[in-house]
Amino acid sequence: MIRAGVVGWPVDHSLSPKLHGYWLEKYSIDGEYLKIPVDPKDFEAGIRALAGRGFSGFNVTVPHKEAAFRLMDEADAAAQRLRAVNTVTVRPDGKLQGGNTDGFGFLENLKAGLGRPALPAGPAMVIGAGGAARAIVGALLDEGIGDIRLANRTAARAERLAADLGGPVSIVDWDMRDGNLADVALLINATSLGMAKSPTLEFSLSGLAPDAVVTDIVYAPLETPLLAAARARGHRTVDGLGMLLHQGRPGFERWFGVAPEVDGRLRSRMLEALGQ
Ligand code: ATR
């Protein structure tokens, strides 16, 4: 029996057990994926204990991603750049290897949604500067996007993100976020705005070229007000659910030995779990 799970505090709301549970069943794997609540004050002991309890690895979610990074014996390039870990593999010698698959999840979702392996050619506009925005900007840099624009309510946070990641990232004033969109090929909401029970993102799409693609990290609701407005204008849109699904693939493959697929049935199951 191969064992993995997700570490968080609280962890009850995590959708990862549904995701990995679906794949375990689909590929008939003798394994389990558990919810593992770990209080931040017991974090280090909690993590070390998992290695001793025979876990092959685990996901890390809020609020532990940064603390997990500091505990790793080894971290991949994405985790080092973001200083945050969401996927941990326990090596046979007990050492912990950390990775960050959020950027991978974002790219794979976008490519799957567009049905092609290349991103829209041209400038990308990212709204937000939190952990998700960091992973997305990193992924866009890896894809060679040569003009990345960043707008965040708290400008200092956007400036720190740009300084930490380097590359062709420029800051747009929050008040000017929808003011200069004519050449933007890809618009990304990387904030929590638009999520059920949150304020919506105030954003006029009127300056956006018709062939620009619009995507959102929010997946509840699946069609956010931003995506609905974009669709009404005829833009191609990609919803945020697949980012969650695709980010789980590398961990599942490492722990359980099968490269899993994101299929339509998985999406339906997850939407059901979300009550949509
Ligand atoms: P995550 O790790 O999921 O990205 P986060 O680090 O809390 O979460 O980041 C949330 C993002 O949503 C930030 O860009 C935040 O802007 P600030 O840096 O100014 O806080 C943005 N956000 C959340 N609520 C917002 C609001 N009411 N108006 C504008 N931006 C908001």
mmCIF file of C-alpha atoms and ligand atoms in Angstrom:
data_model
loop_
_atom_site.group_PDB
_atom_site.id
_atom_site.type_symbol
_atom_site.label_atom_id
_atom_site.label_comp_id
_atom_site.label_asym_id
_atom_site.label_seq_id
_atom_site.Cartn_x
_atom_site.Cartn_y
_atom_site.Cartn_z
ATOM 1 C CA MET A 1 0.000 0.000 0.000
ATOM 2 C CA ILE A 2 1.491 3.287 -1.131
ATOM 3 C CA ARG A 3 0.564 6.216 1.090
ATOM 4 C CA ALA A 4 0.450 9.946 0.379
ATOM 5 C CA GLY A 5 -1.668 12.880 1.505
ATOM 6 C CA VAL A 6 -2.098 16.602 1.908
ATOM 7 C CA VAL A 7 -0.766 18.585 4.858
ATOM 8 C CA GLY A 8 -2.614 21.763 5.820
ATOM 9 C CA TRP A 9 -4.268 23.649 8.682
ATOM 10 C CA PRO A 10 -7.164 23.415 8.335
ATOM 11 C CA VAL A 11 -7.178 20.744 5.651
ATOM 12 C CA ASP A 12 -10.840 19.717 5.640
ATOM 13 C CA HIS A 13 -11.704 21.898 2.643
ATOM 14 C CA SER A 14 -8.903 20.472 0.463
ATOM 15 C CA LEU A 15 -10.010 18.964 -2.838
ATOM 16 C CA SER A 16 -6.753 17.051 -3.283
ATOM 17 C CA PRO A 17 -8.084 13.808 -1.707
ATOM 18 C CA LYS A 18 -10.892 13.770 -4.310
ATOM 19 C CA LEU A 19 -8.385 14.406 -7.097
ATOM 20 C CA HIS A 20 -5.884 11.738 -6.095
ATOM 21 C CA GLY A 21 -8.671 9.377 -5.012
ATOM 22 C CA TYR A 22 -10.109 9.560 -8.524
ATOM 23 C CA TRP A 23 -6.767 8.639 -10.073
ATOM 24 C CA LEU A 24 -6.064 5.845 -7.556
ATOM 25 C CA GLU A 25 -9.374 4.275 -8.541
ATOM 26 C CA LYS A 26 -8.964 4.921 -12.266
ATOM 27 C CA TYR A 27 -5.553 3.234 -12.395
ATOM 28 C CA SER A 28 -6.430 0.500 -9.823
ATOM 29 C CA ILE A 29 -3.509 1.422 -7.595
ATOM 30 C CA ASP A 30 -3.120 -0.068 -4.133
ATOM 31 C CA GLY A 31 -2.671 3.264 -2.414
ATOM 32 C CA GLU A 32 -4.301 5.869 -0.246
ATOM 33 C CA TYR A 33 -4.265 9.662 -0.076
ATOM 34 C CA LEU A 34 -5.154 11.191 3.283
ATOM 35 C CA LYS A 35 -5.986 14.556 4.778
ATOM 36 C CA ILE A 36 -3.284 15.357 7.320
ATOM 37 C CA PRO A 37 -4.051 18.278 9.632
ATOM 38 C CA VAL A 38 -0.801 19.697 11.028
ATOM 39 C CA ASP A 39 -0.841 22.670 13.385
ATOM 40 C CA PRO A 40 1.755 25.288 12.353
ATOM 41 C CA LYS A 41 3.354 25.114 15.773
ATOM 42 C CA ASP A 42 4.030 21.385 15.340
ATOM 43 C CA PHE A 43 4.983 21.676 11.700
ATOM 44 C CA GLU A 44 8.540 20.390 11.694
ATOM 45 C CA ALA A 45 7.828 17.403 13.964
ATOM 46 C CA GLY A 46 4.638 16.666 12.018
ATOM 47 C CA ILE A 47 6.457 16.577 8.703
ATOM 48 C CA ARG A 48 9.359 14.496 9.968
ATOM 49 C CA ALA A 49 6.878 12.010 11.455
ATOM 50 C CA LEU A 50 5.260 11.469 8.048
ATOM 51 C CA ALA A 51 8.554 10.305 6.611
ATOM 52 C CA GLY A 52 8.809 7.810 9.487
ATOM 53 C CA ARG A 53 5.232 6.586 8.941
ATOM 54 C CA GLY A 54 5.957 5.262 5.488
ATOM 55 C CA PHE A 55 4.551 8.104 3.385
ATOM 56 C CA SER A 56 5.913 8.240 -0.164
ATOM 57 C CA GLY A 57 5.190 11.941 -0.238
ATOM 58 C CA PHE A 58 2.589 14.597 0.305
ATOM 59 C CA ASN A 59 1.147 17.848 -0.911
ATOM 60 C CA VAL A 60 1.472 20.949 1.199
ATOM 61 C CA THR A 61 -1.236 23.583 1.334
ATOM 62 C CA VAL A 62 -2.100 26.731 3.269
ATOM 63 C CA PRO A 63 -0.455 27.925 5.510
ATOM 64 C CA HIS A 64 2.584 25.647 5.255
ATOM 65 C CA LYS A 65 4.066 26.168 1.789
ATOM 66 C CA GLU A 66 6.861 28.541 2.870
ATOM 67 C CA ALA A 67 7.659 26.659 6.091
ATOM 68 C CA ALA A 68 7.866 23.444 4.065
ATOM 69 C CA PHE A 69 10.377 25.026 1.700
ATOM 70 C CA ARG A 70 12.677 25.836 4.626
ATOM 71 C CA LEU A 71 12.573 22.209 5.825
ATOM 72 C CA MET A 72 13.457 20.539 2.528
ATOM 73 C CA ASP A 73 16.739 18.718 2.087
ATOM 74 C CA GLU A 74 16.505 19.452 -1.622
ATOM 75 C CA ALA A 75 14.222 21.725 -3.677
ATOM 76 C CA ASP A 76 13.619 21.955 -7.423
ATOM 77 C CA ALA A 77 14.133 25.159 -9.408
ATOM 78 C CA ALA A 78 10.476 26.263 -9.231
ATOM 79 C CA ALA A 79 10.345 25.820 -5.455
ATOM 80 C CA GLN A 80 13.613 27.701 -5.039
ATOM 81 C CA ARG A 81 12.376 30.578 -7.110
ATOM 82 C CA LEU A 82 9.055 30.795 -5.249
ATOM 83 C CA ARG A 83 10.540 29.856 -1.858
ATOM 84 C CA ALA A 84 7.418 27.731 -1.439
ATOM 85 C CA VAL A 85 6.754 24.012 -1.796
ATOM 86 C CA ASN A 86 3.479 22.253 -2.623
ATOM 87 C CA THR A 87 4.705 18.747 -3.497
ATOM 88 C CA VAL A 88 7.100 16.701 -1.337
ATOM 89 C CA THR A 89 8.659 13.332 -2.106
ATOM 90 C CA VAL A 90 10.173 11.247 0.682
ATOM 91 C CA ARG A 91 13.307 9.630 -0.670
ATOM 92 C CA PRO A 92 14.311 6.078 0.327
ATOM 93 C CA ASP A 93 16.941 7.533 2.702
ATOM 94 C CA GLY A 94 14.221 9.632 4.413
ATOM 95 C CA LYS A 95 15.393 12.916 2.916
ATOM 96 C CA LEU A 96 12.685 15.305 1.725
ATOM 97 C CA GLN A 97 12.623 16.593 -1.849
ATOM 98 C CA GLY A 98 10.332 19.578 -2.475
ATOM 99 C CA GLY A 99 8.846 20.913 -5.676
ATOM 100 C CA ASN A 100 6.351 23.548 -6.689
ATOM 101 C CA THR A 101 3.899 22.501 -9.396
ATOM 102 C CA ASP A 102 1.554 25.525 -9.390
ATOM 103 C CA GLY A 103 3.236 27.093 -12.426
ATOM 104 C CA PHE A 104 3.156 23.745 -14.237
ATOM 105 C CA GLY A 105 -0.558 23.436 -13.404
ATOM 106 C CA PHE A 106 -1.247 26.897 -14.751
ATOM 107 C CA LEU A 107 0.556 26.242 -18.055
ATOM 108 C CA GLU A 108 -0.875 22.775 -18.603
ATOM 109 C CA ASN A 109 -4.397 24.028 -17.937
ATOM 110 C CA LEU A 110 -3.973 26.919 -20.329
ATOM 111 C CA LYS A 111 -2.505 24.726 -23.072
ATOM 112 C CA ALA A 112 -5.223 22.079 -22.596
ATOM 113 C CA GLY A 113 -7.908 24.772 -22.635
ATOM 114 C CA LEU A 114 -6.524 26.304 -25.822
ATOM 115 C CA GLY A 115 -5.895 22.905 -27.394
ATOM 116 C CA ARG A 116 -2.354 23.756 -28.421
ATOM 117 C CA PRO A 117 1.107 23.654 -26.848
ATOM 118 C CA ALA A 118 1.994 27.319 -27.423
ATOM 119 C CA LEU A 119 0.848 30.267 -25.358
ATOM 120 C CA PRO A 120 -0.733 33.282 -27.081
ATOM 121 C CA ALA A 121 2.115 35.264 -28.632
ATOM 122 C CA GLY A 122 2.387 38.744 -27.187
ATOM 123 C CA PRO A 123 2.336 40.571 -23.863
ATOM 124 C CA ALA A 124 0.710 38.969 -20.826
ATOM 125 C CA MET A 125 -1.117 41.008 -18.193
ATOM 126 C CA VAL A 126 -1.262 39.496 -14.704
ATOM 127 C CA ILE A 127 -3.621 40.862 -12.041
ATOM 128 C CA GLY A 128 -2.372 40.053 -8.527
ATOM 129 C CA ALA A 129 0.917 39.542 -6.719
ATOM 130 C CA GLY A 130 0.241 36.782 -4.161
ATOM 131 C CA GLY A 131 1.581 33.244 -4.162
ATOM 132 C CA ALA A 132 -0.462 32.200 -7.192
ATOM 133 C CA ALA A 133 0.651 35.244 -9.218
ATOM 134 C CA ARG A 134 4.264 34.466 -8.342
ATOM 135 C CA ALA A 135 3.956 30.923 -9.687
ATOM 136 C CA ILE A 136 2.223 32.186 -12.834
ATOM 137 C CA VAL A 137 4.777 34.907 -13.588
ATOM 138 C CA GLY A 138 7.545 32.329 -13.083
ATOM 139 C CA ALA A 139 5.825 29.982 -15.532
ATOM 140 C CA LEU A 140 5.357 32.753 -18.118
ATOM 141 C CA LEU A 141 9.057 33.619 -17.841
ATOM 142 C CA ASP A 142 9.936 29.951 -18.382
ATOM 143 C CA GLU A 143 7.769 29.953 -21.505
ATOM 144 C CA GLY A 144 9.763 32.882 -22.849
ATOM 145 C CA ILE A 145 7.003 35.500 -22.706
ATOM 146 C CA GLY A 146 8.953 38.675 -23.357
ATOM 147 C CA ASP A 147 6.591 41.272 -21.878
ATOM 148 C CA ILE A 148 4.804 40.546 -18.610
ATOM 149 C CA ARG A 149 2.774 43.300 -16.986
ATOM 150 C CA LEU A 150 1.744 43.133 -13.380
ATOM 151 C CA ALA A 151 -0.956 45.112 -11.570
ATOM 152 C CA ASN A 152 -1.703 44.666 -7.889
ATOM 153 C CA ARG A 153 -3.725 46.675 -5.390
ATOM 154 C CA THR A 154 -0.662 46.806 -3.139
ATOM 155 C CA ALA A 155 2.027 48.089 -5.496
ATOM 156 C CA ALA A 156 4.924 47.230 -3.183
ATOM 157 C CA ARG A 157 4.002 43.557 -3.415
ATOM 158 C CA ALA A 158 4.086 43.658 -7.227
ATOM 159 C CA GLU A 159 7.435 45.426 -7.126
ATOM 160 C CA ARG A 160 8.849 42.781 -4.799
ATOM 161 C CA LEU A 161 7.583 40.008 -7.056
ATOM 162 C CA ALA A 162 9.179 41.632 -10.113
ATOM 163 C CA ALA A 163 12.479 42.170 -8.268
ATOM 164 C CA ASP A 164 12.552 38.593 -6.924
ATOM 165 C CA LEU A 165 11.804 36.928 -10.251
ATOM 166 C CA GLY A 166 13.706 39.287 -12.562
ATOM 167 C CA GLY A 167 13.147 39.258 -16.319
ATOM 168 C CA PRO A 168 10.873 41.367 -18.521
ATOM 169 C CA VAL A 169 8.264 42.155 -15.840
ATOM 170 C CA SER A 170 6.889 45.692 -15.563
ATOM 171 C CA ILE A 171 4.451 47.198 -13.071
ATOM 172 C CA VAL A 172 1.160 48.786 -14.075
ATOM 173 C CA ASP A 173 -0.642 51.110 -11.643
ATOM 174 C CA TRP A 174 -3.668 49.460 -10.062
ATOM 175 C CA ASP A 175 -5.839 52.369 -11.208
ATOM 176 C CA MET A 176 -4.562 51.897 -14.780
ATOM 177 C CA ARG A 177 -4.955 48.094 -14.849
ATOM 178 C CA ASP A 178 -7.445 48.130 -17.724
ATOM 179 C CA GLY A 179 -6.149 51.291 -19.362
ATOM 180 C CA ASN A 180 -3.665 49.978 -21.891
ATOM 181 C CA LEU A 181 -4.672 46.584 -23.181
ATOM 182 C CA ALA A 182 -4.526 46.937 -26.974
ATOM 183 C CA ASP A 183 -1.514 44.646 -27.495
ATOM 184 C CA VAL A 184 -2.224 42.242 -24.606
ATOM 185 C CA ALA A 185 -2.519 38.638 -25.851
ATOM 186 C CA LEU A 186 -3.220 36.974 -22.505
ATOM 187 C CA LEU A 187 -5.059 38.399 -19.491
ATOM 188 C CA ILE A 188 -4.849 36.504 -16.206
ATOM 189 C CA ASN A 189 -6.718 37.102 -12.973
ATOM 190 C CA ALA A 190 -4.405 35.744 -10.266
ATOM 191 C CA THR A 191 -6.287 37.328 -7.354
ATOM 192 C CA SER A 192 -9.095 35.875 -5.278
ATOM 193 C CA LEU A 193 -11.495 38.484 -6.684
ATOM 194 C CA GLY A 194 -14.507 36.914 -8.369
ATOM 195 C CA MET A 195 -14.624 33.959 -6.005
ATOM 196 C CA ALA A 196 -18.053 33.233 -4.496
ATOM 197 C CA LYS A 197 -18.624 35.543 -1.515
ATOM 198 C CA SER A 198 -15.660 37.769 -2.524
ATOM 199 C CA PRO A 199 -15.844 41.116 -4.298
ATOM 200 C CA THR A 200 -15.616 40.909 -8.078
ATOM 201 C CA LEU A 201 -12.669 42.255 -10.036
ATOM 202 C CA GLU A 202 -13.570 45.650 -11.460
ATOM 203 C CA PHE A 203 -12.069 45.424 -14.916
ATOM 204 C CA SER A 204 -13.168 46.806 -18.281
ATOM 205 C CA LEU A 205 -12.325 44.556 -21.213
ATOM 206 C CA SER A 206 -13.261 47.179 -23.796
ATOM 207 C CA GLY A 207 -9.629 47.878 -24.736
ATOM 208 C CA LEU A 208 -8.734 44.218 -25.257
ATOM 209 C CA ALA A 209 -8.136 42.923 -28.786
ATOM 210 C CA PRO A 210 -10.707 40.302 -29.915
ATOM 211 C CA ASP A 211 -8.140 37.499 -30.203
ATOM 212 C CA ALA A 212 -6.791 37.967 -26.649
ATOM 213 C CA VAL A 213 -7.251 35.003 -24.285
ATOM 214 C CA VAL A 214 -8.648 35.528 -20.771
ATOM 215 C CA THR A 215 -8.050 33.121 -17.886
ATOM 216 C CA ASP A 216 -8.750 33.084 -14.165
ATOM 217 C CA ILE A 217 -7.308 31.156 -11.219
ATOM 218 C CA VAL A 218 -10.669 31.263 -9.435
ATOM 219 C CA TYR A 219 -12.712 28.090 -10.052
ATOM 220 C CA ALA A 220 -15.697 28.601 -7.718
ATOM 221 C CA PRO A 221 -17.713 29.762 -9.533
ATOM 222 C CA LEU A 222 -16.253 28.083 -12.600
ATOM 223 C CA GLU A 223 -17.310 30.999 -14.755
ATOM 224 C CA THR A 224 -16.266 34.114 -12.856
ATOM 225 C CA PRO A 225 -17.757 37.507 -13.748
ATOM 226 C CA LEU A 226 -14.496 38.270 -15.584
ATOM 227 C CA LEU A 227 -14.719 35.103 -17.698
ATOM 228 C CA ALA A 228 -18.426 35.671 -18.362
ATOM 229 C CA ALA A 229 -17.701 39.212 -19.580
ATOM 230 C CA ALA A 230 -14.842 37.944 -21.747
ATOM 231 C CA ARG A 231 -16.965 35.182 -23.253
ATOM 232 C CA ALA A 232 -19.748 37.664 -24.007
ATOM 233 C CA ARG A 233 -17.214 39.714 -25.985
ATOM 234 C CA GLY A 234 -16.119 36.644 -27.932
ATOM 235 C CA HIS A 235 -12.732 36.068 -26.274
ATOM 236 C CA ARG A 236 -11.382 32.588 -25.750
ATOM 237 C CA THR A 237 -11.529 31.845 -22.045
ATOM 238 C CA VAL A 238 -9.931 29.188 -19.848
ATOM 239 C CA ASP A 239 -11.359 28.544 -16.381
ATOM 240 C CA GLY A 240 -9.279 27.919 -13.264
ATOM 241 C CA LEU A 241 -10.343 24.398 -12.288
ATOM 242 C CA GLY A 242 -7.753 22.711 -14.487
ATOM 243 C CA MET A 243 -4.898 24.521 -12.737
ATOM 244 C CA LEU A 244 -5.820 22.653 -9.568
ATOM 245 C CA LEU A 245 -6.153 19.351 -11.426
ATOM 246 C CA HIS A 246 -2.945 19.616 -13.448
ATOM 247 C CA GLN A 247 -0.807 20.781 -10.511
ATOM 248 C CA GLY A 248 -1.520 17.409 -8.892
ATOM 249 C CA ARG A 249 -0.081 15.346 -11.753
ATOM 250 C CA PRO A 250 3.659 15.460 -10.943
ATOM 251 C CA GLY A 251 3.145 14.402 -7.299
ATOM 252 C CA PHE A 252 0.837 11.537 -8.235
ATOM 253 C CA GLU A 253 3.335 10.257 -10.788
ATOM 254 C CA ARG A 254 6.245 10.417 -8.353
ATOM 255 C CA TRP A 255 4.445 8.727 -5.462
ATOM 256 C CA PHE A 256 2.273 6.181 -7.250
ATOM 257 C CA GLY A 257 4.309 5.560 -10.399
ATOM 258 C CA VAL A 258 1.630 6.330 -13.008
ATOM 259 C CA ALA A 259 1.418 9.552 -15.050
ATOM 260 C CA PRO A 260 -2.257 10.467 -14.533
ATOM 261 C CA GLU A 261 -4.562 12.138 -17.009
ATOM 262 C CA VAL A 262 -6.965 15.018 -16.449
ATOM 263 C CA ASP A 263 -10.125 13.786 -18.158
ATOM 264 C CA GLY A 264 -13.690 14.994 -18.460
ATOM 265 C CA ARG A 265 -14.983 12.652 -15.783
ATOM 266 C CA LEU A 266 -12.466 14.019 -13.297
ATOM 267 C CA ARG A 267 -13.640 17.541 -14.035
ATOM 268 C CA SER A 268 -17.282 16.492 -13.484
ATOM 269 C CA ARG A 269 -16.414 14.797 -10.189
ATOM 270 C CA MET A 270 -14.601 17.886 -8.945
ATOM 271 C CA LEU A 271 -17.433 20.186 -9.998
ATOM 272 C CA GLU A 272 -19.829 17.929 -8.136
ATOM 273 C CA ALA A 273 -17.620 18.155 -5.035
ATOM 274 C CA LEU A 274 -17.680 21.926 -5.402
ATOM 275 C CA GLY A 275 -21.469 21.860 -5.585
ATOM 276 C CA GLN A 276 -21.523 23.197 -9.160
HETATM 277 P P1 ATR B 1 -2.606 33.522 -3.148
HETATM 278 O O1 ATR B 1 -1.426 32.885 -2.488
HETATM 279 O O2 ATR B 1 -3.745 32.582 -3.379
HETATM 280 O O3 ATR B 1 -2.231 34.263 -4.383
HETATM 281 P P2 ATR B 1 -2.611 35.874 -1.488
HETATM 282 O O4 ATR B 1 -1.156 35.764 -1.317
HETATM 283 O O5 ATR B 1 -3.453 36.193 -0.290
HETATM 284 O O6 ATR B 1 -3.227 34.532 -2.060
HETATM 285 O O7 ATR B 1 -2.920 36.933 -2.652
HETATM 286 C C1 ATR B 1 -4.192 37.396 -2.923
HETATM 287 C C2 ATR B 1 -4.158 38.344 -4.122
HETATM 288 O O8 ATR B 1 -5.476 38.872 -4.305
HETATM 289 C C3 ATR B 1 -3.260 39.572 -3.913
HETATM 290 O O9 ATR B 1 -2.788 40.000 -5.157
HETATM 291 C C4 ATR B 1 -4.242 40.579 -3.312
HETATM 292 O O10 ATR B 1 -3.853 41.928 -3.459
HETATM 293 P P3 ATR B 1 -2.962 42.644 -2.280
HETATM 294 O O11 ATR B 1 -1.563 42.176 -2.496
HETATM 295 O O12 ATR B 1 -3.155 44.091 -2.536
HETATM 296 O O13 ATR B 1 -3.553 42.167 -0.991
HETATM 297 C C5 ATR B 1 -5.448 40.294 -4.165
HETATM 298 N N1 ATR B 1 -6.684 40.757 -3.522
HETATM 299 C C6 ATR B 1 -7.401 40.147 -2.555
HETATM 300 N N2 ATR B 1 -8.483 40.880 -2.217
HETATM 301 C C7 ATR B 1 -8.457 41.997 -2.987
HETATM 302 C C8 ATR B 1 -9.298 43.151 -3.147
HETATM 303 N N3 ATR B 1 -10.416 43.296 -2.410
HETATM 304 N N4 ATR B 1 -8.958 44.095 -4.065
HETATM 305 C C9 ATR B 1 -7.841 43.940 -4.818
HETATM 306 N N5 ATR B 1 -7.004 42.880 -4.735
HETATM 307 C C10 ATR B 1 -7.299 41.923 -3.830
#
